[in-house]
Amino acid sequence: MTLDPSRRFSPAQRTALYLHADGRCEHCGRDLDGGFDADHLIPHSRAGRTDMANGAASCPHCNRSRKDKFMLTAPTRHPAPLGPVEAGLSLRAWQQRAVPEILAHDERSFLLHVAPGGGKTIPALFVVRHLIERGEIVRVVVVAPTANLARQWAATAHRVGLNVTPNWEGQREPRDMHGIAITYQRVRHGALALAAGCRAATLVIADEPHHLGADRSWAAAFEQAFAGAARWVLLSGTPFRSDGRPIPGVRYEDGEARSDFTYGYAQAIADSVCRRVSFNFYDGQLRWVSDGRRVEADFTLALARREASRRLRTALTPELSDGLRRMIADAYAQLKEVREEHRDAGMLVVCESIDHAHATARIAEEVIGQPPVLVTSDDPDATGHIERFRAGSDPCIVAVNLVSEGVDIPRLRIGVYATPKKTPMLFRQIVGRFVRTGSGPGNECSHLFLPRDPELHRLAVEIEQEIAHRLPDPEDLIGPGGHDGADQEATAPPDEPHTTFHPLAFEPQRRDALLSGTVVPPDEAAWIDRLAHKRGVSPDEILRRLDATGIAATEGSPERPARPAYELAEELRRRRRKLVGRLHGLTREGHAEINIHVNKLTAAGRSVRQATVEELRAGNDLLERRIERSQRPRSGGFGS
């Protein structure tokens, strides 16, 4: 009899089910050494779907014996015990409003739009904790743009009493974990395995889901991986449009994404959740060669799109004796002033490319007198550089785009916008790096230095207008999404192979500063900021005589929590490899044989990757005792 093709699992699905089951029958737990069946949890004869959410790796005996009976996977997964919430960690007022709305939402997907720096991670993780406590989910999957952000999610989850493993590449998480944090790239290449994991009640958190609109295959993989998840929470710090590529789980009106809850930059400023940013613009005569002819203009002159792009590139060329060097020097001078009060304040220079970043870093080293921290995508330790800069006191970091989105470095107070890319989304992401208030005086503004390119100036004005004309209801504050074609017009067009462009000179002058929606002389902006800090009020009090919005710095700090479980697990796995190597040298037993025996005794046969922290610790203790015995005379293998 020919089997109905609709009930056959594909070879890729079978492989994913086998790996997810760790090579054991998901009903009886026996090893699947002699072959296995891809089994329907809800039988196909009873309308069970042939997909990962309804599939399981089964030994032939279990599959035949149950016939058409319903059978859930065994054992049923239970959530790991919740840890304590970090002492002193509490929700802000807007977060206290948002969490109940997410929990009460009667649709599967919820879009939360929060201004960069407003704090969207903590409330999302409190939602996870509440849903686990209510028994609605047993695990969470966080999807983030980069591996570094995945680690940040895991570290923050630990503060909320959740154990989340970052950048997980296995098939099943350890039992003491509440979930995983991975990248969108990982979803694309592991959709089937992730879909199998969603058989357990799962909440998916998509951080900055506009990435799913960048590539249709990413959106398709996301839907395939998490179709079986109980709930989706989408978190966005920047407005985005569909542009013909709708993002899974997002509701659109006239092509514009509509959030279910919005906390905008204006309200964050009013609540002292975010800092203001002073935009310091540079203009002057620029000269460049374009297709064999010499062009000279400043930023007030209207130019065709290509020439406007070349004008901006000239202003940001590291090889010129002035221009970018002048902006970096002024930015560093401002940093030294800020450091008189905010002693570990830092400075970020955002560059266009890897080569541009290296050249800019050389300028920064000459200006500052020490090499800046350099972060580029081709550096395997890029995440480590960011982490060390965040925790340290180095004055300057130079990066391409790894620090433009989501990276939380509260001590950043000074920025140099040295990239010709200028979409509304990227601009807001970069500005968002400087608005956080978790370090240093809470009511001082940050400072961004940039060319007075008309598009960049317009984007800065839009942010300031959003603040100046704030509506009383924060639910109505949705940041500008840009006009039709704005992203295309704002992106610097590439030079075609047959065209020539050569920057010649930039004679920069610091024209003006934009602070609290008011254009002021650049030196006056810094003076206003210092005076506002001295009097303990906001710049608005000095500029417009409005109510003070500054608040005193919080006294004391919460006790430092214990290390996150994923960090302990990583350290214990590294220790395991060393111990196994030492025992191998003493007894000549195979590495695999040693690991298998230890795992059987301490982790119920689970692999090192799947073992919990306590199981890893017990296994390492066992190995240390075995090594000690093996160093005695007449010691043998595990069987002795």
XYZ file of C-alpha atoms in Angstrom:
640
model
C 0.000 0.000 0.000
C 1.327 3.446 -0.924
C 1.643 5.861 2.004
C -0.219 9.143 1.654
C 2.511 11.716 0.745
C 0.844 14.336 2.953
C 1.661 12.304 6.052
C 5.341 11.811 5.231
C 7.863 13.959 7.076
C 10.564 15.280 4.786
C 14.182 14.110 5.220
C 15.055 17.517 6.708
C 12.170 17.265 9.167
C 13.187 13.734 10.148
C 16.750 14.879 10.802
C 15.581 17.806 12.905
C 13.242 15.587 14.944
C 16.003 13.054 15.579
C 18.464 15.715 16.710
C 15.850 17.439 18.848
C 15.198 14.124 20.596
C 18.938 13.667 21.161
C 18.729 10.300 19.405
C 16.188 8.850 21.854
C 12.573 7.824 21.499
C 10.469 10.703 22.805
C 7.895 8.255 24.220
C 9.951 5.597 26.014
C 13.408 7.149 26.091
C 15.228 4.258 24.380
C 18.195 4.944 22.122
C 17.189 5.046 18.465
C 20.167 2.989 17.319
C 18.121 0.603 15.211
C 16.203 3.181 13.186
C 13.261 5.369 14.056
C 9.897 6.623 12.858
C 8.881 10.260 12.460
C 5.673 10.070 14.453
C 2.583 12.314 14.544
C 1.697 13.366 18.104
C -1.890 13.903 16.989
C -2.408 11.050 14.517
C -2.715 11.963 10.868
C -5.977 10.008 10.768
C -7.368 12.495 13.292
C -6.378 15.584 11.294
C -2.914 15.827 12.835
C -0.615 18.033 10.788
C 2.635 16.851 9.280
C 4.847 19.588 10.707
C 7.493 20.033 13.370
C 5.011 21.115 16.054
C 3.177 17.787 15.656
C 6.192 15.545 15.084
C 8.347 13.363 17.308
C 11.147 10.851 16.894
C 9.773 7.476 17.972
C 11.091 3.961 18.117
C 9.126 1.577 15.835
C 7.662 -0.259 18.839
C 6.072 2.863 20.376
C 4.783 4.040 17.028
C 3.102 0.705 16.246
C 1.744 0.092 19.731
C -0.209 3.326 20.055
C -1.984 3.026 16.684
C -4.404 5.990 16.406
C -4.306 7.017 20.040
C -3.332 10.538 21.004
C 0.087 10.581 22.635
C 2.064 13.553 23.877
C 5.821 13.534 24.040
C 7.289 12.039 27.195
C 8.300 13.465 29.474
C 6.167 16.630 29.383
C 8.397 19.662 29.807
C 8.044 21.763 32.935
C 9.568 25.221 33.354
C 12.818 25.590 35.236
C 12.476 27.138 38.705
C 12.491 30.922 38.614
C 15.317 32.745 40.334
C 14.982 35.901 42.453
C 14.624 39.312 40.830
C 17.663 41.524 41.380
C 17.335 43.642 44.519
C 16.205 47.146 43.656
C 15.096 46.262 40.122
C 11.632 47.630 39.460
C 9.544 48.755 36.523
C 9.300 52.390 35.488
C 5.867 53.990 35.367
C 5.394 53.444 31.631
C 6.613 49.844 31.944
C 4.053 49.222 34.683
C 1.375 50.295 32.194
C 2.801 48.242 29.325
C 3.224 44.859 31.048
C -0.486 44.372 31.943
C -1.479 45.390 28.411
C 0.822 42.752 26.909
C -0.443 40.084 29.315
C -4.100 40.940 28.605
C -3.660 41.119 24.824
C -6.066 38.646 23.221
C -4.148 38.236 19.956
C -0.996 36.195 19.511
C 1.263 39.062 18.393
C 1.942 42.312 20.298
C 4.101 45.155 18.906
C 5.736 47.356 21.549
C 7.375 50.525 20.207
C 9.787 52.197 22.634
C 12.195 55.029 21.884
C 15.876 53.962 21.931
C 17.081 54.077 25.514
C 13.528 53.938 26.875
C 13.983 50.434 28.251
C 12.033 47.761 26.365
C 14.068 44.737 27.473
C 13.127 44.695 31.165
C 9.320 44.810 30.710
C 9.472 42.098 28.039
C 11.353 39.834 30.445
C 8.882 40.568 33.248
C 6.166 39.430 30.825
C 8.080 36.159 30.411
C 8.317 35.735 34.164
C 4.588 36.410 34.688
C 3.574 33.958 31.925
C 5.784 31.231 33.423
C 4.292 31.887 36.865
C 0.787 31.643 35.374
C 1.650 28.365 33.654
C 0.974 29.745 30.156
C 4.506 29.139 28.837
C 7.512 27.054 29.838
C 10.213 28.690 27.742
C 11.179 31.833 25.826
C 13.086 32.341 22.590
C 14.604 35.797 22.108
C 15.642 36.687 18.557
C 18.064 39.625 18.290
C 19.960 41.279 15.438
C 23.475 40.337 16.631
C 25.269 37.798 18.806
C 26.355 40.594 21.147
C 22.744 41.649 21.688
C 21.801 38.019 22.354
C 24.346 37.986 25.182
C 22.956 41.267 26.524
C 19.488 39.733 26.589
C 20.806 36.742 28.528
C 22.584 38.959 31.050
C 19.477 41.098 31.591
C 17.279 38.004 31.886
C 19.445 36.887 34.783
C 18.541 40.115 36.615
C 14.854 39.167 36.281
C 15.460 35.645 37.630
C 15.507 33.920 34.232
C 18.240 31.661 32.890
C 18.627 32.235 29.164
C 21.431 30.753 27.071
C 22.818 33.159 24.438
C 23.681 32.075 20.893
C 22.500 28.521 21.445
C 23.445 26.128 18.645
C 22.223 22.830 20.040
C 18.885 21.098 19.589
C 17.560 21.084 23.153
C 18.270 23.499 25.960
C 19.462 22.276 29.368
C 16.601 21.693 31.798
C 17.727 24.474 34.140
C 17.326 27.079 31.392
C 14.185 29.078 30.666
C 15.071 29.534 27.023
C 17.556 30.792 24.486
C 18.626 34.062 22.833
C 19.692 33.742 19.201
C 20.158 35.870 16.086
C 17.890 36.243 13.069
C 20.640 34.569 11.060
C 20.416 31.530 13.321
C 16.642 31.343 12.756
C 17.197 31.270 9.021
C 19.509 28.261 9.273
C 17.770 26.387 12.091
C 14.059 26.922 11.526
C 13.087 23.238 11.702
C 14.909 22.590 14.969
C 13.402 25.743 16.476
C 9.953 24.669 15.337
C 10.401 21.362 17.163
C 11.258 23.251 20.349
C 7.983 25.202 20.129
C 6.017 22.061 20.964
C 6.613 23.213 24.527
C 4.551 26.353 25.223
C 6.837 29.124 24.014
C 6.899 32.925 23.986
C 8.943 34.446 21.161
C 10.467 37.907 21.613
C 11.597 39.528 18.354
C 13.960 42.419 19.051
C 13.895 44.997 16.218
C 11.757 42.874 13.863
C 12.332 45.234 10.933
C 15.281 42.934 10.123
C 12.729 40.408 8.916
C 11.784 42.868 6.180
C 15.341 43.012 4.837
C 15.174 39.535 3.291
C 12.068 37.552 2.390
C 13.789 34.298 3.345
C 14.303 35.579 6.890
C 10.611 36.333 7.321
C 9.661 32.917 5.902
C 12.109 31.150 8.229
C 10.785 33.099 11.233
C 7.204 32.074 10.457
C 8.240 28.447 9.937
C 10.283 28.347 13.151
C 7.691 29.957 15.420
C 4.333 29.121 13.880
C 3.721 26.814 16.828
C 4.699 29.362 19.508
C 1.985 30.417 21.912
C 2.718 34.154 21.752
C 4.921 36.685 19.972
C 6.117 39.972 21.454
C 7.744 42.264 18.886
C 9.960 45.063 20.229
C 10.891 48.057 18.095
C 12.957 51.100 18.948
C 12.532 52.753 15.556
C 9.541 53.241 13.248
C 9.472 51.172 10.080
C 7.396 50.747 6.958
C 6.450 47.632 5.022
C 8.029 48.750 1.712
C 6.302 45.801 0.065
C 7.805 43.319 2.548
C 5.379 42.902 5.440
C 6.906 41.662 8.677
C 5.308 38.654 10.391
C 3.085 39.631 13.307
C 2.941 43.351 12.433
C -0.309 45.210 11.739
C -0.150 47.844 9.000
C -2.203 50.902 8.151
C -1.370 52.602 4.843
C 1.958 50.801 4.806
C 2.929 52.052 8.270
C 3.510 49.628 11.132
C 1.067 50.254 13.987
C 2.111 49.415 17.507
C -0.097 48.097 20.290
C 1.744 50.269 22.839
C 4.036 53.245 22.185
C 6.462 55.073 24.442
C 8.122 57.803 22.396
C 11.315 59.792 22.828
C 9.422 62.925 23.880
C 7.724 61.168 26.771
C 11.018 59.502 27.747
C 12.657 62.948 27.932
C 9.763 64.316 30.005
C 10.010 61.349 32.389
C 13.812 61.744 32.705
C 14.169 58.236 31.323
C 16.349 59.487 28.442
C 18.864 62.279 28.036
C 18.531 65.093 25.561
C 21.038 65.234 22.721
C 22.694 68.426 21.508
C 23.304 68.273 17.736
C 26.490 70.150 16.814
C 26.690 70.864 13.075
C 29.686 71.635 10.861
C 29.627 73.508 7.565
C 32.171 75.193 5.327
C 33.609 75.068 1.845
C 34.123 71.558 0.457
C 36.012 70.733 -2.727
C 36.088 67.487 -4.659
C 36.688 66.151 -8.174
C 33.601 64.628 -9.777
C 33.932 62.883 -13.135
C 36.925 64.991 -14.084
C 35.560 68.359 -13.005
C 36.263 70.299 -9.830
C 33.229 71.019 -7.643
C 33.068 73.438 -4.698
C 30.086 73.931 -2.388
C 29.011 74.166 1.217
C 26.003 72.378 2.747
C 23.614 75.268 2.046
C 23.834 74.756 -1.718
C 21.214 72.467 -3.280
C 22.890 69.692 -5.304
C 21.821 66.690 -7.331
C 21.645 63.461 -5.379
C 25.022 62.076 -6.482
C 26.899 65.319 -5.876
C 25.202 65.772 -2.498
C 26.424 62.309 -1.575
C 29.975 63.124 -2.683
C 29.881 66.376 -0.715
C 29.062 64.442 2.467
C 31.706 61.804 1.723
C 34.254 64.593 1.321
C 33.364 65.944 4.772
C 33.910 62.477 6.264
C 37.143 61.562 4.442
C 39.883 60.662 6.969
C 42.679 61.462 4.510
C 41.967 65.207 4.520
C 43.962 67.336 6.922
C 40.817 68.873 8.411
C 37.131 67.994 8.391
C 36.653 64.689 10.192
C 39.794 65.352 12.215
C 38.321 68.663 13.412
C 35.024 67.049 14.430
C 36.844 64.308 16.371
C 39.077 66.893 18.081
C 36.100 69.036 19.125
C 34.200 65.962 20.270
C 37.128 64.866 22.426
C 37.434 68.347 23.910
C 33.757 68.129 24.844
C 34.345 64.660 26.316
C 37.045 66.023 28.614
C 34.610 68.643 29.890
C 31.892 66.058 30.441
C 34.362 63.827 32.298
C 34.824 66.485 34.952
C 31.448 65.381 36.308
C 30.856 62.052 34.553
C 34.262 60.485 35.053
C 33.840 57.378 32.894
C 31.917 59.071 30.064
C 32.723 57.663 26.638
C 32.751 58.722 23.007
C 31.578 56.761 19.934
C 32.616 57.413 16.335
C 30.296 55.664 13.847
C 32.023 54.884 10.535
C 30.986 53.745 7.068
C 33.124 50.659 6.469
C 35.936 48.574 7.936
C 38.632 50.476 6.014
C 37.050 53.789 6.994
C 36.967 52.697 10.645
C 40.689 51.795 10.647
C 41.625 55.141 9.081
C 39.365 57.025 11.498
C 40.814 55.116 14.460
C 44.285 56.376 13.496
C 42.998 59.957 13.598
C 41.344 59.344 16.971
C 44.600 57.934 18.341
C 46.494 61.060 17.244
C 43.862 63.331 18.822
C 43.356 61.436 22.075
C 46.902 60.193 22.601
C 45.938 56.524 22.934
C 44.404 53.934 20.593
C 40.613 53.849 20.660
C 38.712 50.602 21.010
C 38.112 49.454 17.414
C 35.074 47.285 16.657
C 34.579 45.840 13.164
C 32.627 42.865 11.888
C 35.765 41.045 10.678
C 37.186 40.914 14.214
C 36.295 37.601 15.915
C 36.527 39.318 19.304
C 34.227 42.227 18.372
C 31.728 41.283 21.080
C 34.518 41.099 23.645
C 35.747 44.569 22.695
C 32.253 45.995 23.199
C 31.836 44.256 26.555
C 35.200 45.510 27.816
C 34.460 49.049 26.669
C 31.070 48.949 28.381
C 32.580 47.829 31.680
C 35.760 49.918 31.446
C 36.712 53.573 31.241
C 38.396 53.855 27.830
C 37.558 57.262 26.363
C 36.710 56.309 22.781
C 35.297 53.486 20.670
C 35.281 53.473 16.845
C 32.801 51.153 15.148
C 31.027 50.507 11.869
C 27.510 49.352 12.686
C 27.929 46.882 15.546
C 27.209 49.647 18.072
C 24.444 51.393 16.132
C 21.507 49.231 17.192
C 20.431 47.980 20.578
C 23.886 47.938 22.193
C 23.498 49.329 25.694
C 26.518 51.391 26.819
C 25.062 53.967 29.246
C 28.336 55.837 29.632
C 28.329 57.002 25.992
C 27.878 60.785 26.078
C 29.709 62.046 22.980
C 29.255 60.927 19.377
C 30.677 61.649 15.946
C 28.372 60.795 13.027
C 31.011 59.785 10.476
C 28.934 57.627 8.132
C 27.290 58.868 4.913
C 24.349 56.545 5.530
C 21.403 58.570 6.759
C 18.104 56.718 6.703
C 15.646 57.835 9.410
C 15.923 54.437 11.079
C 19.733 54.420 11.233
C 19.865 58.027 12.394
C 17.526 57.320 15.308
C 19.433 54.164 16.194
C 22.702 56.087 16.392
C 21.155 58.943 18.377
C 19.726 56.289 20.685
C 23.231 55.241 21.740
C 23.643 58.516 23.668
C 20.322 58.947 25.471
C 20.654 56.345 28.229
C 20.680 57.602 31.805
C 22.029 54.564 33.648
C 25.475 56.101 34.165
C 26.611 59.514 35.383
C 24.480 62.604 36.090
C 20.906 61.975 34.998
C 19.940 65.423 33.741
C 22.937 66.359 31.569
C 22.564 66.112 27.823
C 24.763 64.209 25.398
C 26.454 65.722 22.338
C 26.525 64.523 18.725
C 28.942 66.081 16.222
C 28.042 65.831 12.532
C 28.194 67.597 9.154
C 25.354 69.986 8.391
C 24.132 67.836 5.539
C 20.537 68.892 4.736
C 19.137 65.388 5.261
C 20.948 64.882 8.572
C 19.809 68.310 9.727
C 16.197 67.476 8.795
C 16.327 64.235 10.772
C 17.682 66.051 13.830
C 14.977 68.704 13.547
C 12.287 66.001 13.369
C 13.523 64.513 16.647
C 13.571 67.927 18.303
C 10.102 68.769 16.966
C 8.781 65.519 18.389
C 10.025 66.677 21.796
C 8.893 70.300 21.468
C 5.373 69.438 20.299
C 4.799 66.477 22.576
C 1.212 65.364 22.878
C -0.103 64.753 26.400
C -0.989 61.118 25.682
C 2.121 58.976 25.250
C 0.042 56.395 23.358
C -0.175 58.883 20.459
C 3.562 59.375 20.161
C 4.733 57.390 17.166
C 8.002 58.635 15.736
C 8.147 59.809 12.139
C 8.489 56.976 9.670
C 9.829 59.144 6.887
C 8.075 60.218 3.699
C 7.648 57.999 0.685
C 11.042 57.113 -0.693
C 12.850 58.736 2.239
C 15.092 55.731 2.824
C 16.086 55.583 -0.813
C 16.789 59.331 -1.034
C 18.731 59.353 2.212
C 21.028 56.489 1.286
C 24.235 57.610 -0.375
C 24.253 56.200 -3.926
C 27.269 54.084 -4.853
C 29.713 55.427 -7.387
C 29.524 53.507 -10.641
C 32.735 51.925 -11.984
C 33.009 54.380 -14.894
C 32.656 57.481 -12.692
C 35.425 59.173 -10.704
C 35.313 60.888 -7.327
C 38.216 62.331 -5.365
C 37.809 64.486 -2.230
C 40.102 67.511 -2.060
C 39.353 69.655 0.994
C 36.930 70.596 3.748
C 37.277 73.814 5.724
C 34.891 73.070 8.602
C 33.347 75.616 10.902
C 31.098 74.780 13.796
C 27.972 76.628 12.668
C 25.308 76.042 15.294
C 23.868 73.559 17.752
C 20.336 72.250 18.080
C 19.297 71.814 21.713
C 15.748 71.340 22.967
C 14.445 72.474 19.593
C 16.328 75.772 19.786
C 19.208 76.796 17.526
C 22.005 78.243 19.681
C 25.703 79.010 19.155
C 27.777 75.859 19.722
C 29.670 77.167 22.756
C 26.407 78.341 24.275
C 24.897 74.850 24.025
C 27.613 73.449 26.258
C 27.243 76.399 28.652
C 23.458 75.843 28.880
C 24.054 72.181 29.617
C 26.561 72.916 32.381
C 24.311 75.565 33.934
C 21.318 73.236 33.879
C 23.373 70.571 35.643
C 24.703 73.061 38.180
C 21.178 74.140 39.107
C 19.811 70.614 38.996
C 17.294 71.313 36.232
C 16.837 70.397 32.578
C 18.068 72.511 29.646
C 14.405 73.391 29.045
C 14.368 75.327 32.313
C 17.237 77.460 31.092
C 15.994 77.804 27.511
C 12.241 78.136 27.847
C 11.462 78.465 31.559
C 9.376 75.331 31.667
C 8.926 73.010 34.603
C 12.107 71.322 35.722
C 12.389 67.734 34.571
C 15.728 66.862 36.127
C 15.853 64.398 38.991
C 18.504 63.633 41.570
C 20.728 60.685 40.917
C 19.549 57.548 42.620
C 21.440 56.906 45.832
C 23.055 53.575 46.377
C 23.147 50.670 43.965
C 21.682 47.170 44.056
C 23.834 44.368 45.272
C 25.722 42.765 42.410
C 23.862 39.571 41.454
C 25.461 36.174 41.106
C 26.842 35.282 37.686
C 24.297 34.276 35.016
C 23.776 30.539 34.626
C 24.914 30.535 31.004
C 28.290 32.025 32.021
C 28.734 29.370 34.697
C 27.807 26.662 32.188
C 30.354 27.949 29.668
C 33.077 27.997 32.311
C 32.166 24.512 33.521
C 32.247 23.143 29.969
C 35.708 24.610 29.436
C 36.791 23.064 32.725
C 35.270 19.720 31.610
C 37.420 19.668 28.459
C 40.580 20.237 30.492
C 39.677 17.572 33.048
C 38.850 14.994 30.360
C 42.187 15.760 28.684
C 44.053 15.274 31.959
C 42.342 11.956 32.676
C 43.018 10.786 29.134
C 46.704 11.502 29.671
C 46.702 9.416 32.840
C 44.577 6.422 31.782
C 44.701 6.558 27.948
C 40.923 6.155 27.880
C 39.180 7.856 24.973
C 37.725 11.318 25.430
C 34.295 10.162 24.232
C 34.342 7.145 26.566
C 35.145 9.365 29.552
C 32.411 11.849 28.716
C 29.790 9.151 28.126
C 30.518 7.523 31.474
C 30.466 10.812 33.395
C 27.251 11.907 31.702
C 25.540 8.630 32.588
C 26.495 9.013 36.238
C 25.765 12.713 36.691
C 23.428 13.883 33.906
C 21.154 10.906 33.143
C 23.080 10.357 29.923
C 22.559 13.887 28.600
C 25.423 15.392 26.628
C 27.723 18.073 27.982
C 25.851 20.656 25.895
C 22.499 19.640 27.405
C 23.635 19.188 31.011
C 22.473 21.673 33.620
C 24.866 23.765 35.669
C 24.525 21.435 38.657
C 25.048 18.367 36.459
C 28.155 19.911 34.922
C 29.492 20.776 38.342
C 28.815 17.235 39.612
C 30.505 15.743 36.557
C 33.588 17.900 37.011
C 33.788 16.944 40.689
C 33.619 13.299 39.680
C 36.437 13.786 37.163
C 38.627 15.569 39.699
C 38.197 12.685 42.147
C 38.930 10.200 39.357
C 42.078 12.086 38.385
C 43.231 12.095 41.991
C 42.715 8.322 42.222
C 44.381 7.751 38.860
C 47.527 9.485 40.069
C 47.881 6.890 42.821
C 49.724 3.595 42.152
C 47.747 0.771 40.454
C 44.913 3.070 39.353
C 42.985 1.996 36.313
C 40.045 3.082 34.215
C 36.491 3.810 35.225
C 35.903 0.147 35.747
C 38.569 -0.234 38.430
